[in-house]
Coordinates of C-alpha atoms in Angstrom, one line a residue:
Chain A
M1 CA 34.5 -12.9 2.8
A2 CA 30.8 -12.5 2.3
L3 CA 29.6 -12.2 -1.4
L4 CA 28.5 -8.2 -0.6
E5 CA 30.2 -6.0 1.8
V6 CA 28.9 -2.3 2.4
E7 CA 31.3 -0.4 4.1
N8 CA 30.5 3.2 5.6
L9 CA 28.7 4.1 2.2
K10 CA 27.8 7.8 2.2
I11 CA 26.0 9.3 -1.1
Y12 CA 24.6 13.1 -1.2
Y13 CA 22.8 14.4 -3.4
F14 CA 23.8 18.0 -4.0
T15 CA 21.3 20.4 -4.3
R16 CA 20.7 24.3 -4.3
E17 CA 20.1 24.3 -0.7
G18 CA 22.5 22.1 0.3
A19 CA 23.6 18.2 0.5
V20 CA 20.9 16.1 1.1
K21 CA 22.5 13.3 3.1
A22 CA 20.8 10.6 1.3
V23 CA 22.9 7.7 3.3
D24 CA 25.5 8.7 5.5
D25 CA 27.9 6.0 6.8
V26 CA 26.1 3.0 6.4
S27 CA 27.4 -0.4 6.6
F28 CA 26.1 -4.0 6.0
S29 CA 26.8 -7.4 4.2
V30 CA 25.2 -10.1 2.5
D31 CA 26.1 -13.3 2.6
R32 CA 25.7 -16.8 -0.2
D33 CA 22.8 -17.8 1.7
E34 CA 21.6 -15.0 3.6
T35 CA 18.3 -13.1 2.4
L36 CA 18.4 -9.0 4.0
G37 CA 15.6 -6.8 4.6
L38 CA 16.3 -2.9 4.4
I39 CA 13.5 -1.5 6.1
G40 CA 12.8 2.2 6.9
E41 CA 10.1 5.0 6.1
S42 CA 10.1 7.1 2.5
G43 CA 13.2 9.2 2.5
C44 CA 15.5 6.7 4.4
G45 CA 17.6 6.3 1.9
K46 CA 17.5 2.7 1.7
T47 CA 16.5 2.8 -2.3
T48 CA 19.7 5.1 -3.0
A49 CA 21.8 2.7 -0.6
V50 CA 20.7 -0.1 -3.1
F51 CA 21.0 1.7 -6.2
A52 CA 24.8 2.4 -5.6
I53 CA 25.3 -1.3 -5.5
M54 CA 24.3 -1.4 -9.2
R55 CA 26.5 2.1 -9.2
F56 CA 22.7 3.8 -10.4
V57 CA 23.6 6.5 -8.3
A58 CA 23.7 9.9 -11.0
P59 CA 23.9 13.8 -10.7
P60 CA 22.9 15.8 -8.2
G61 CA 23.9 12.4 -6.6
R62 CA 27.1 11.2 -5.6
I63 CA 29.0 8.3 -4.3
V64 CA 31.4 10.2 -1.8
G65 CA 32.6 7.5 0.3
G66 CA 32.9 3.9 1.3
K67 CA 33.2 0.7 -0.1
I68 CA 31.1 -1.8 -1.8
I69 CA 32.9 -5.2 -2.3
F70 CA 31.2 -7.1 -4.4
D71 CA 32.9 -11.1 -4.4
G72 CA 36.3 -8.8 -3.5
N73 CA 35.9 -6.2 -6.5
D74 CA 34.6 -2.6 -5.3
I75 CA 32.5 -1.6 -7.5
I76 CA 32.6 1.8 -6.8
T77 CA 36.0 2.3 -8.9
M78 CA 35.1 -0.3 -11.9
S79 CA 34.8 1.0 -15.1
N80 CA 31.5 1.4 -17.4
E81 CA 32.1 -1.8 -19.3
E82 CA 32.9 -3.5 -15.8
I83 CA 29.8 -2.5 -14.6
R84 CA 28.0 -3.3 -17.4
L85 CA 28.7 -6.6 -17.5
L86 CA 27.9 -7.1 -13.7
R87 CA 24.5 -5.3 -13.9
G88 CA 21.8 -8.1 -14.8
K89 CA 24.7 -11.2 -14.9
G90 CA 26.5 -10.5 -11.6
I91 CA 23.6 -8.4 -9.8
A92 CA 20.5 -8.2 -11.3
M93 CA 17.3 -6.0 -9.7
V94 CA 13.5 -5.7 -9.9
F95 CA 12.6 -2.2 -9.3
Q96 CA 10.0 -0.2 -7.3
A97 CA 6.4 -0.4 -9.6
A98 CA 8.4 -2.6 -11.7
Q99 CA 5.3 -3.4 -13.8
N100 CA 5.0 -0.4 -15.1
A101 CA 8.8 -0.4 -16.0
L102 CA 8.1 -3.0 -18.7
N103 CA 7.8 -2.0 -22.5
P104 CA 4.7 -2.2 -23.6
V105 CA 5.4 -2.6 -27.4
M106 CA 7.6 -5.6 -27.3
T107 CA 6.3 -8.6 -26.0
V108 CA 7.5 -10.5 -22.4
G109 CA 9.7 -13.1 -24.3
K110 CA 11.4 -10.3 -26.2
Q111 CA 12.3 -8.7 -23.3
I112 CA 13.7 -11.5 -21.8
T113 CA 15.8 -12.6 -24.7
E114 CA 17.5 -9.3 -24.4
V115 CA 19.2 -9.4 -21.1
I116 CA 20.1 -13.2 -21.9
L117 CA 21.5 -12.0 -25.6
E118 CA 23.4 -9.1 -23.9
H119 CA 25.0 -11.2 -21.0
E120 CA 25.5 -14.8 -23.4
R121 CA 27.1 -16.3 -26.6
I122 CA 24.1 -18.2 -27.9
T123 CA 21.6 -18.3 -30.3
K124 CA 18.3 -16.7 -30.7
E125 CA 16.5 -19.9 -30.7
E126 CA 18.2 -21.7 -27.4
S127 CA 17.3 -17.7 -25.8
W128 CA 13.8 -18.2 -26.1
E129 CA 13.7 -21.5 -24.9
R130 CA 15.4 -20.0 -21.7
A131 CA 12.7 -17.4 -21.9
K132 CA 9.7 -19.6 -21.9
R133 CA 12.0 -21.4 -19.1
Q134 CA 11.7 -18.4 -17.2
L135 CA 8.4 -17.7 -17.5
E136 CA 7.8 -21.3 -16.5
L137 CA 10.1 -20.5 -13.3
V138 CA 7.7 -18.1 -12.5
G139 CA 4.5 -19.6 -12.6
I140 CA 3.4 -18.3 -16.0
G141 CA 2.6 -20.6 -18.7
S142 CA 5.3 -20.6 -21.8
E143 CA 2.6 -20.3 -24.2
R144 CA 2.4 -16.3 -23.4
V145 CA 5.7 -15.8 -24.4
K146 CA 4.3 -13.8 -27.5
N147 CA 1.6 -12.5 -24.7
Y148 CA 2.7 -7.9 -24.7
P149 CA 2.5 -6.7 -20.9
H150 CA -0.4 -5.2 -21.1
E151 CA -2.0 -8.9 -21.0
F152 CA -1.1 -9.1 -18.0
S153 CA -2.6 -8.2 -14.6
G154 CA 0.0 -6.3 -12.2
G155 CA 1.1 -9.7 -10.2
M156 CA 1.6 -11.3 -13.5
K157 CA 3.8 -8.3 -14.7
Q158 CA 5.9 -8.5 -11.3
R159 CA 6.5 -11.7 -12.1
V160 CA 7.9 -11.5 -15.6
M161 CA 10.1 -9.0 -13.9
I162 CA 11.1 -11.3 -11.6
A163 CA 11.8 -13.7 -14.4
I164 CA 13.8 -10.7 -16.6
A165 CA 15.5 -10.2 -13.4
T166 CA 17.4 -14.1 -12.7
A167 CA 17.0 -15.2 -16.6
C168 CA 21.0 -14.9 -16.4
N169 CA 21.6 -16.2 -13.3
P170 CA 22.6 -13.6 -10.9
R171 CA 24.3 -14.3 -7.9
L172 CA 22.5 -11.8 -6.3
L173 CA 18.9 -10.3 -6.4
I174 CA 17.7 -7.2 -5.1
L175 CA 13.7 -6.6 -5.1
D176 CA 13.1 -3.0 -4.5
E177 CA 9.6 -3.3 -3.3
P178 CA 8.3 -6.1 -4.8
V179 CA 5.0 -6.8 -3.5
T180 CA 4.1 -2.7 -2.8
G181 CA 0.3 -1.5 -4.4
L182 CA -0.5 -5.4 -5.1
D183 CA -3.5 -6.6 -3.2
V184 CA -2.8 -9.0 -0.4
I185 CA -3.8 -12.4 -2.3
V186 CA -1.5 -11.3 -5.3
Q187 CA 1.4 -10.6 -2.9
R188 CA 1.1 -13.9 -1.0
Q189 CA 1.3 -15.4 -4.5
L190 CA 4.8 -13.8 -4.9
L191 CA 6.5 -14.1 -1.7
T192 CA 5.5 -17.7 -2.0
L193 CA 7.2 -17.8 -5.5
I194 CA 10.0 -15.3 -4.1
N195 CA 10.5 -17.8 -1.2
K196 CA 10.7 -20.9 -3.8
L197 CA 13.2 -19.1 -6.1
R198 CA 15.5 -18.1 -3.2
K199 CA 15.7 -22.1 -1.9
E200 CA 15.9 -23.2 -5.7
L201 CA 18.2 -21.1 -7.1
R202 CA 19.8 -20.9 -3.9
L203 CA 20.1 -16.9 -4.5
P204 CA 20.9 -14.4 -1.7
I205 CA 18.3 -11.7 -1.9
I206 CA 18.2 -8.0 -1.1
F207 CA 14.7 -7.5 0.3
I208 CA 13.6 -3.6 0.0
T209 CA 10.4 -2.4 1.7
H210 CA 8.5 -0.1 4.0
D211 CA 6.7 -3.4 5.3
L212 CA 7.0 -5.0 8.3
S213 CA 4.9 -8.4 7.8
V214 CA 6.6 -8.8 3.8
I215 CA 10.1 -8.9 5.9
A216 CA 9.1 -11.6 8.9
E217 CA 7.6 -13.9 5.8
T218 CA 11.0 -13.8 3.7
C219 CA 13.7 -11.8 5.3
G220 CA 16.6 -14.3 7.4
K221 CA 18.1 -10.9 8.6
V222 CA 16.9 -7.5 8.8
A223 CA 18.7 -3.6 8.9
V224 CA 16.1 -0.7 10.0
M225 CA 17.1 2.3 8.4
Y226 CA 16.1 5.8 10.2
A227 CA 17.0 9.2 8.1
G228 CA 19.7 8.0 6.5
K229 CA 21.7 5.5 8.7
I230 CA 21.0 2.1 9.8
V231 CA 20.3 2.0 13.8
E232 CA 19.5 -1.7 14.2
Q233 CA 20.6 -5.2 12.6
A234 CA 19.8 -8.3 13.8
S235 CA 17.8 -11.7 12.6
T236 CA 14.6 -11.4 12.1
V237 CA 12.7 -13.5 14.6
S238 CA 15.5 -11.7 17.3
L239 CA 14.3 -7.7 16.3
Y240 CA 11.0 -8.8 16.4
E241 CA 11.0 -10.7 19.7
N242 CA 13.0 -7.9 21.8
P243 CA 13.2 -4.9 19.7
V244 CA 16.7 -2.9 21.1
H245 CA 16.6 0.9 19.5
P246 CA 13.9 3.1 20.4
Y247 CA 13.2 3.6 16.5
S248 CA 12.8 -0.1 15.9
Q249 CA 10.5 -0.5 19.2
A250 CA 7.9 2.1 17.6
L251 CA 7.8 0.9 14.5
I252 CA 7.0 -2.2 15.6
R253 CA 4.4 -1.1 17.9
A254 CA 2.7 1.3 14.9
Y255 CA 1.9 -1.9 13.3
P256 CA -1.4 -3.7 13.3
S257 CA -1.6 -7.6 12.6
I258 CA -4.8 -9.5 11.9
K259 CA -3.6 -12.4 14.5
G260 CA -3.7 -12.5 17.9
E261 CA -5.5 -10.5 19.7
K262 CA -6.2 -6.8 18.9
R263 CA -3.8 -4.6 20.9
G264 CA -3.4 -1.2 21.2
L265 CA -0.9 0.5 19.0
K266 CA 0.8 3.6 19.3
S267 CA 2.1 6.1 16.2
I268 CA 5.3 7.6 16.6
P269 CA 5.1 11.5 17.6
G270 CA 6.5 13.7 15.1
A271 CA 7.8 12.9 11.3
P272 CA 11.4 11.7 10.0
P273 CA 13.4 14.7 9.4
R274 CA 14.4 16.5 6.4
L275 CA 18.0 14.9 5.6
I276 CA 19.3 18.0 4.1
N277 CA 19.9 19.2 7.8
P278 CA 19.5 16.3 9.9
P279 CA 19.0 16.9 13.3
I280 CA 22.5 17.2 15.5
G281 CA 23.8 14.0 17.4
C282 CA 21.6 10.6 17.3
R283 CA 18.5 11.3 14.1
F284 CA 15.9 9.6 15.9
H285 CA 16.0 11.9 18.9
P286 CA 13.4 14.7 18.3
R287 CA 11.0 11.6 18.1
C288 CA 12.3 9.7 21.1
P289 CA 10.7 8.9 24.6
Y290 CA 13.9 8.5 25.8
A291 CA 15.8 11.2 24.4
V292 CA 18.9 12.9 27.2
N293 CA 21.4 15.2 26.6
I294 CA 24.2 12.9 25.1
C295 CA 21.8 11.9 21.9
R296 CA 21.5 16.0 21.0
E297 CA 25.0 16.0 21.1
E298 CA 26.9 13.1 19.7
E299 CA 26.2 10.5 17.2
P300 CA 25.9 6.8 18.6
I301 CA 28.2 4.3 18.0
F302 CA 27.4 0.8 16.8
R303 CA 26.9 -1.7 20.0
K304 CA 26.2 -5.0 20.6
K305 CA 23.2 -6.3 22.4
N306 CA 21.7 -9.5 22.7
G307 CA 23.5 -9.8 19.2
H308 CA 21.7 -7.3 17.7
L309 CA 24.4 -4.6 16.4
V310 CA 22.4 -0.9 17.9
A311 CA 23.2 2.7 17.4
C312 CA 21.8 3.7 20.8
H313 CA 23.2 6.0 23.6
S314 CA 21.0 3.9 25.7
I315 CA 23.1 0.6 25.4
K316 CA 26.5 0.8 27.5
Chain B
M1 CA -33.1 -2.3 8.1
K2 CA -33.3 0.1 11.3
K3 CA -34.8 3.0 11.7
D4 CA -31.9 5.2 12.9
A5 CA -29.3 4.6 10.2
V6 CA -27.6 7.4 9.1
L7 CA -26.9 6.3 6.0
R8 CA -29.4 3.7 4.3
V9 CA -28.2 2.0 0.6
E10 CA -30.6 -0.1 -1.4
N11 CA -29.7 -2.2 -4.4
L12 CA -27.3 0.2 -5.9
K13 CA -25.7 -0.3 -9.0
K14 CA -23.2 1.4 -11.0
Y15 CA -22.7 -0.1 -14.5
F16 CA -19.8 1.3 -17.2
P17 CA -20.2 0.3 -20.5
V18 CA -17.2 -1.2 -22.1
R19 CA -15.7 0.8 -25.3
K20 CA -16.3 -1.3 -28.7
S21 CA -13.9 -1.1 -31.7
L22 CA -15.5 0.7 -35.0
F23 CA -15.9 -2.9 -36.2
E24 CA -18.0 -4.0 -33.4
F25 CA -20.5 -0.8 -33.8
M26 CA -20.9 -1.4 -37.3
S27 CA -22.1 -5.3 -36.5
S28 CA -24.4 -4.2 -33.6
K29 CA -22.0 -6.4 -30.7
K30 CA -24.5 -6.1 -27.8
E31 CA -24.0 -3.9 -25.1
E32 CA -21.3 -4.9 -22.5
Y33 CA -20.9 -3.4 -18.9
V34 CA -18.3 -3.7 -16.2
R35 CA -20.5 -4.3 -13.4
A36 CA -18.4 -2.1 -10.7
V37 CA -21.1 -1.7 -8.0
D38 CA -23.9 -4.9 -8.4
D39 CA -26.6 -4.6 -6.1
V40 CA -25.3 -3.6 -2.8
S41 CA -27.8 -2.9 -0.2
F42 CA -26.3 -1.9 3.8
S43 CA -26.8 0.9 6.4
V44 CA -24.7 2.6 8.4
Q45 CA -25.7 4.0 11.6
E46 CA -24.6 7.1 13.9
G47 CA -21.6 6.9 14.9
E48 CA -20.1 3.9 13.0
V49 CA -17.3 2.8 11.1
L50 CA -17.9 0.3 8.6
G51 CA -15.4 -0.8 6.7
F52 CA -15.6 -2.2 3.0
V53 CA -12.7 -4.1 2.1
G54 CA -11.9 -5.8 -1.4
E55 CA -9.1 -6.2 -3.9
S56 CA -8.6 -3.5 -6.2
G57 CA -11.2 -3.4 -8.9
C58 CA -14.1 -4.3 -6.7
G59 CA -15.6 -1.4 -6.6
K60 CA -15.2 -0.3 -3.4
T61 CA -14.2 3.2 -4.7
T62 CA -16.8 3.1 -7.5
M63 CA -19.3 2.5 -4.7
G64 CA -18.2 5.2 -2.1
R65 CA -18.4 7.9 -4.8
T66 CA -22.3 6.6 -6.1
I67 CA -23.2 7.0 -2.7
L68 CA -21.7 10.4 -2.4
R69 CA -23.4 11.2 -6.1
L70 CA -19.6 12.3 -7.2
I71 CA -20.8 9.7 -10.0
E72 CA -24.3 9.0 -10.8
P73 CA -25.6 5.8 -10.0
T74 CA -27.1 3.3 -12.5
S75 CA -30.1 2.1 -10.3
G76 CA -30.5 1.6 -6.6
R77 CA -31.5 4.2 -3.9
V78 CA -29.2 6.1 -1.7
Y79 CA -31.3 7.5 1.6
Y80 CA -29.4 10.4 3.8
E81 CA -31.4 10.1 7.5
G82 CA -34.5 9.2 5.5
I83 CA -33.7 12.1 2.5
E84 CA -33.2 9.5 -1.1
V85 CA -30.4 11.5 -2.2
T86 CA -30.5 9.4 -5.3
S87 CA -33.1 11.7 -6.8
L88 CA -32.2 15.0 -5.2
D89 CA -31.5 17.7 -8.0
R90 CA -27.7 19.2 -8.0
K91 CA -29.2 22.5 -6.1
R92 CA -29.8 19.9 -3.3
V93 CA -26.8 17.8 -3.4
K94 CA -24.7 20.5 -3.2
S95 CA -26.2 21.6 0.2
L96 CA -26.4 17.9 1.3
R97 CA -22.7 17.5 0.3
R98 CA -22.1 19.7 3.7
K99 CA -23.2 16.7 6.0
M100 CA -21.6 13.9 3.3
Q101 CA -18.2 14.5 2.9
M102 CA -15.3 12.0 1.5
I103 CA -11.8 12.0 2.3
F104 CA -8.7 11.2 -0.4
Q105 CA -6.5 8.8 -0.8
D106 CA -3.9 11.4 -2.5
P107 CA -2.7 13.9 0.3
H108 CA -0.3 15.1 -2.2
G109 CA -2.7 15.4 -5.3
S110 CA -5.8 16.6 -3.5
L111 CA -4.7 19.9 -2.1
N112 CA -4.4 22.7 -4.3
P113 CA -0.3 23.8 -4.6
R114 CA -0.8 27.0 -5.0
R115 CA -2.8 27.7 -1.6
T116 CA -1.4 28.1 1.8
V117 CA -3.4 25.8 4.4
A118 CA -5.5 28.8 5.5
D119 CA -6.7 29.1 2.1
I120 CA -7.4 26.1 1.3
L121 CA -9.9 25.9 4.6
S122 CA -10.8 29.0 4.0
Q123 CA -12.0 28.5 0.7
T124 CA -14.8 25.3 1.8
V125 CA -16.0 28.0 4.3
K126 CA -16.8 30.9 1.6
I127 CA -18.0 28.0 -0.9
H128 CA -20.9 26.7 2.1
G129 CA -20.7 30.2 3.2
L130 CA -20.1 28.8 6.5
A131 CA -18.7 32.4 8.1
N132 CA -20.2 35.8 8.6
G133 CA -17.1 37.9 8.1
K134 CA -13.4 37.7 8.3
T135 CA -13.0 37.0 12.3
E136 CA -15.4 34.6 12.5
E137 CA -14.1 32.9 9.2
D138 CA -10.4 32.6 10.9
E139 CA -12.2 31.4 14.3
L140 CA -13.2 28.7 12.5
I141 CA -9.9 28.0 10.6
K142 CA -8.2 27.9 13.8
N143 CA -10.3 25.6 15.7
T144 CA -10.4 23.2 12.8
L145 CA -6.8 23.2 13.0
E146 CA -6.3 22.7 16.2
E147 CA -8.9 19.8 15.9
V148 CA -7.1 18.3 13.5
E149 CA -3.6 18.6 15.5
L150 CA -1.5 21.1 13.4
K151 CA -0.7 23.1 16.7
P152 CA 0.4 25.4 16.9
T153 CA -2.0 26.5 14.2
E154 CA 0.2 30.1 13.3
E155 CA 3.0 27.7 11.9
F156 CA 0.4 26.0 9.5
W157 CA -1.8 28.5 8.6
D158 CA 0.5 30.4 5.7
R159 CA 2.1 27.3 4.8
Y160 CA 2.4 25.4 1.4
P161 CA 1.6 21.8 1.2
I162 CA 4.8 21.0 -0.1
L163 CA 6.5 22.2 3.0
L164 CA 4.2 19.5 5.0
S165 CA 5.0 16.0 5.5
G166 CA 2.0 13.3 4.2
G167 CA 0.2 12.9 7.5
Q168 CA 0.1 16.7 7.6
R169 CA -1.5 17.1 4.6
Q170 CA -4.0 14.8 5.0
R171 CA -5.0 16.5 8.4
V172 CA -5.0 19.3 6.5
G173 CA -7.7 17.2 3.7
I174 CA -9.4 16.0 7.3
G175 CA -9.6 19.5 8.3
R176 CA -11.2 20.4 5.1
V177 CA -13.8 17.8 5.6
L178 CA -14.3 18.7 9.9
I179 CA -15.1 22.5 9.3
L180 CA -18.0 21.6 7.7
Q181 CA -19.8 19.5 10.7
P182 CA -20.4 16.4 8.3
K183 CA -22.5 13.7 9.7
L184 CA -21.6 10.7 7.1
V185 CA -17.8 10.2 6.0
V186 CA -16.5 8.8 2.9
A187 CA -12.8 7.7 3.4
D188 CA -11.0 6.3 0.9
E189 CA -7.6 4.6 1.4
P190 CA -7.2 7.9 3.6
I191 CA -3.7 6.7 4.9
S192 CA -2.3 3.8 2.1
M193 CA -0.2 6.4 0.8
L194 CA 1.1 7.5 3.9
D195 CA 4.7 6.3 6.2
V196 CA 4.0 3.7 8.9
S197 CA 4.6 5.9 11.8
V198 CA 2.1 8.3 11.1
R199 CA -1.0 5.6 9.4
I200 CA -2.0 5.1 13.6
G201 CA -1.9 9.0 14.0
I202 CA -4.6 9.7 11.0
L203 CA -6.6 6.4 12.3
E204 CA -6.7 7.8 15.9
L205 CA -7.4 11.2 14.8
L206 CA -10.8 9.6 12.5
L207 CA -11.9 7.8 15.8
R208 CA -11.5 10.7 18.2
L209 CA -13.6 12.7 15.2
R210 CA -16.3 9.9 15.7
D211 CA -16.2 9.9 19.4
K212 CA -16.6 13.9 19.3
F213 CA -18.8 14.4 17.0
G214 CA -20.5 11.1 15.9
I215 CA -20.0 11.5 12.1
S216 CA -20.2 8.3 10.7
F217 CA -17.4 6.9 8.3
I218 CA -17.5 4.5 5.6
Y219 CA -13.8 3.6 5.4
I220 CA -12.7 2.0 1.9
T221 CA -9.4 0.1 1.9
H222 CA -7.7 -3.1 0.4
D223 CA -5.7 -3.4 3.9
L224 CA -7.7 -5.6 6.9
S225 CA -5.3 -5.3 9.4
T226 CA -5.9 -1.5 9.4
A227 CA -9.7 -2.0 9.3
R228 CA -9.6 -4.1 12.1
Y229 CA -8.1 -1.4 14.1
V230 CA -10.4 1.1 13.1
C231 CA -13.9 -0.3 11.9
D232 CA -17.1 -1.5 14.1
R233 CA -18.2 -3.7 11.0
I234 CA -16.6 -4.8 7.9
A235 CA -17.8 -5.7 4.2
I236 CA -16.1 -7.6 2.3
M237 CA -16.9 -6.9 -1.5
Y238 CA -15.6 -9.1 -4.6
L239 CA -16.9 -8.5 -8.3
G240 CA -18.8 -5.7 -7.6
K241 CA -20.9 -7.1 -5.0
I242 CA -21.0 -7.3 -0.8
I243 CA -20.3 -11.3 -0.2
E244 CA -19.9 -11.0 3.3
I245 CA -20.9 -8.4 5.8
A246 CA -20.3 -9.1 10.1
P247 CA -18.8 -7.3 12.7
T248 CA -15.2 -6.5 12.9
E249 CA -13.9 -9.8 15.1
D250 CA -16.1 -12.0 13.8
I251 CA -15.0 -11.1 9.9
I252 CA -11.4 -11.8 11.4
N253 CA -11.5 -14.9 13.5
K254 CA -14.6 -16.7 11.7
P255 CA -15.1 -15.8 8.2
L256 CA -17.8 -17.8 6.6
H257 CA -17.1 -17.1 3.0
P258 CA -14.3 -18.6 1.2
Y259 CA -12.8 -15.8 -0.5
T260 CA -13.0 -13.9 3.1
Q261 CA -11.1 -17.0 4.3
A262 CA -8.5 -16.5 1.4
L263 CA -8.4 -12.8 2.1
V264 CA -7.7 -12.9 5.6
S265 CA -5.1 -15.9 5.4
A266 CA -3.2 -13.7 3.0
V267 CA -2.8 -10.8 5.4
P268 CA 0.7 -10.8 6.4
V269 CA 1.4 -10.8 9.5
P270 CA 4.4 -9.4 11.2
D271 CA 5.8 -12.2 12.6
P272 CA 8.7 -14.3 11.4
T273 CA 7.4 -17.1 13.8
V274 CA 4.2 -17.4 11.4
K275 CA 4.4 -19.8 8.4
M276 CA 2.6 -18.8 5.8
H277 CA 0.7 -21.6 4.0
E278 CA -1.1 -22.5 0.6
L279 CA -3.7 -19.8 0.2
P280 CA -7.3 -21.5 -0.1
I281 CA -7.9 -20.3 -3.2
K282 CA -6.8 -21.1 -7.5
G283 CA -6.9 -18.4 -10.4
Y284 CA -6.9 -14.6 -10.8
V285 CA -9.2 -11.8 -10.7
P286 CA -10.8 -11.7 -14.0
L287 CA -8.7 -8.4 -16.0
I288 CA -11.9 -6.8 -17.2
P289 CA -14.9 -8.1 -15.2
A290 CA -18.1 -7.4 -17.8
E291 CA -19.5 -11.3 -17.1
V292 CA -22.7 -11.5 -16.4
F293 CA -23.2 -14.2 -13.6
S294 CA -25.5 -16.7 -13.6
S295 CA -23.5 -18.5 -10.6
C296 CA -22.3 -17.8 -7.3
R297 CA -19.1 -14.7 -8.9
F298 CA -16.3 -16.8 -7.2
Y299 CA -17.4 -20.3 -8.0
P300 CA -14.0 -20.2 -10.6
R301 CA -11.7 -19.5 -7.9
C302 CA -13.7 -21.2 -5.0
L303 CA -12.2 -24.6 -3.6
H304 CA -15.3 -25.9 -2.4
T305 CA -18.0 -25.7 -5.1
R306 CA -21.2 -27.9 -5.2
K307 CA -23.4 -28.2 -8.1
K308 CA -26.1 -25.9 -6.6
C309 CA -22.9 -23.0 -7.3
R310 CA -22.9 -22.9 -10.5
E311 CA -26.9 -22.7 -11.0
E312 CA -27.5 -19.6 -8.8
E313 CA -26.3 -16.4 -7.5
P314 CA -26.5 -17.0 -3.8
P315 CA -28.1 -14.1 -1.6
L316 CA -26.7 -12.2 1.4
I317 CA -28.4 -13.7 4.1
E318 CA -27.8 -13.9 7.7
V319 CA -25.8 -16.5 9.6
G320 CA -25.3 -15.4 12.8
H321 CA -25.8 -12.4 15.1
D322 CA -25.1 -9.6 12.4
H323 CA -22.9 -11.6 10.3
Y324 CA -24.6 -12.0 6.5
V325 CA -22.7 -14.0 3.8
A326 CA -23.5 -15.2 0.6
C327 CA -22.7 -18.9 -0.1
I328 CA -24.2 -21.5 0.1
K329 CA -22.0 -23.3 2.3
A330 CA -22.5 -21.2 5.1
K331 CA -26.7 -21.8 6.0

């Protein structure tokens, strides 16, 4: 059994206008030596899906169905105390725009020791030693342990966030858009760090991003999400070389690259649907160039093609 | 400098004073400045898309705004079709703004949420007195909406921005600029807040407007891969200065300045078979770049320094066809 198994997960937000199906019947798994990339446009439900793994979904949102099995236990049915112990220790998460998530009036060292003291029975002195080691681990000198967040640049703050997230040796790390909004050089330095940590700590990672090239540099396996659903899952290399689902194909064709010949790019017509009232049948059909009648009527199920799991009617 | 340039910028500078504490004020500490734009010169030809690429804080946005006099420059001159913009009084600047416009980064923040699409455009029409009477105004708005591909126009006419997607909002922003028939548009990160699937559509629209109306663009971005897609030439900025400027493919394929080389190799590639290598750069961008440079400003981060780099700031010199670099190594 894989480390994390998400099965038929459904998360709806109950608003006055009706239920927004943010995550609708999503399944994926992460094994002990895997890096899974979740990719999709904003509003496709990728952040909501991983929020459920940490049980962060709050009203008006609700997990209405499915299972999240982490190391044999179902997260959805855990007690609040069990969840508290799990967060930070079992699964840790670095949030989107994490640079702004640091407490501005607390030294970074204090913020690292907080997590450690919460989960482990060690003395304060030991926890400060650990905090220093954590800073060294992410490439910041231990002498900066008494610095405040404003003394760090954006990329350095993100490093501190990673130091906090890995402080208690979690068994799964979730990174939600960790490099978005950072400059390319800083971005590259962070990706190198993430790859190094993954190898050194043998840490499975779920990597959420809207950026195809970031996935290409970090993840072994990818799940493409569209309008609350996963439409294709495959190994990264195979997905980039032979995308099967029309949405994956379109996404890759819309992405400019700096390497090689300058090639023509194609935008995807239209915009993602509103999830309060998603299209009937395949959710991508209004934007799909290959849509036929069945796509407008029936939801496609997952089928295997070239080792990819794809939800598209075009596969027989 | 060529004669037929739409825009010519000469030695443009914008310094912002660094706020002093009371103590520093009393002890009459010397005034310090952040040199956001530090002696920048270039020109833009008719129908050209000139890209400005650099990391955040390199001064590219300040430069764009200073050109339009949304920010007053500290010194230097800006010429629009031979007219010196920098010495005009406010009234004349306003009439010139018809010809020089700006597209903003955030399509959510730059549209008034209480006005419908037609209202937003009609406001521009009224301020600049573009139409005689309501029918002419409606006609103008309708044509503009069609031009930015918000079709059928009736469907968008009475919509509020909240009911539009990010891409559609940005199209309204472009329409608001287009309705004035500008000659020069400063586009400040116009697609960085949009989804990948709609980005290319916006870039295609900009290129189509360029071809159809001969509009010149200054395209400001931190993203070299999209800059490659739209720009004819790219200028790389570092700490307020242009350190390299060349035709797009030259910047991408044979960058000469060590900073450009680092920047180009740092851009992530959407290809999992390409391996990441070590970046040819060290250190970080200073948090408050208030330093006065007597050396090359890239010196502290450069891996190829020589003694001379520490002694003087290298000027921007031509090293190839239309290819200018500020590095002594590139000669």
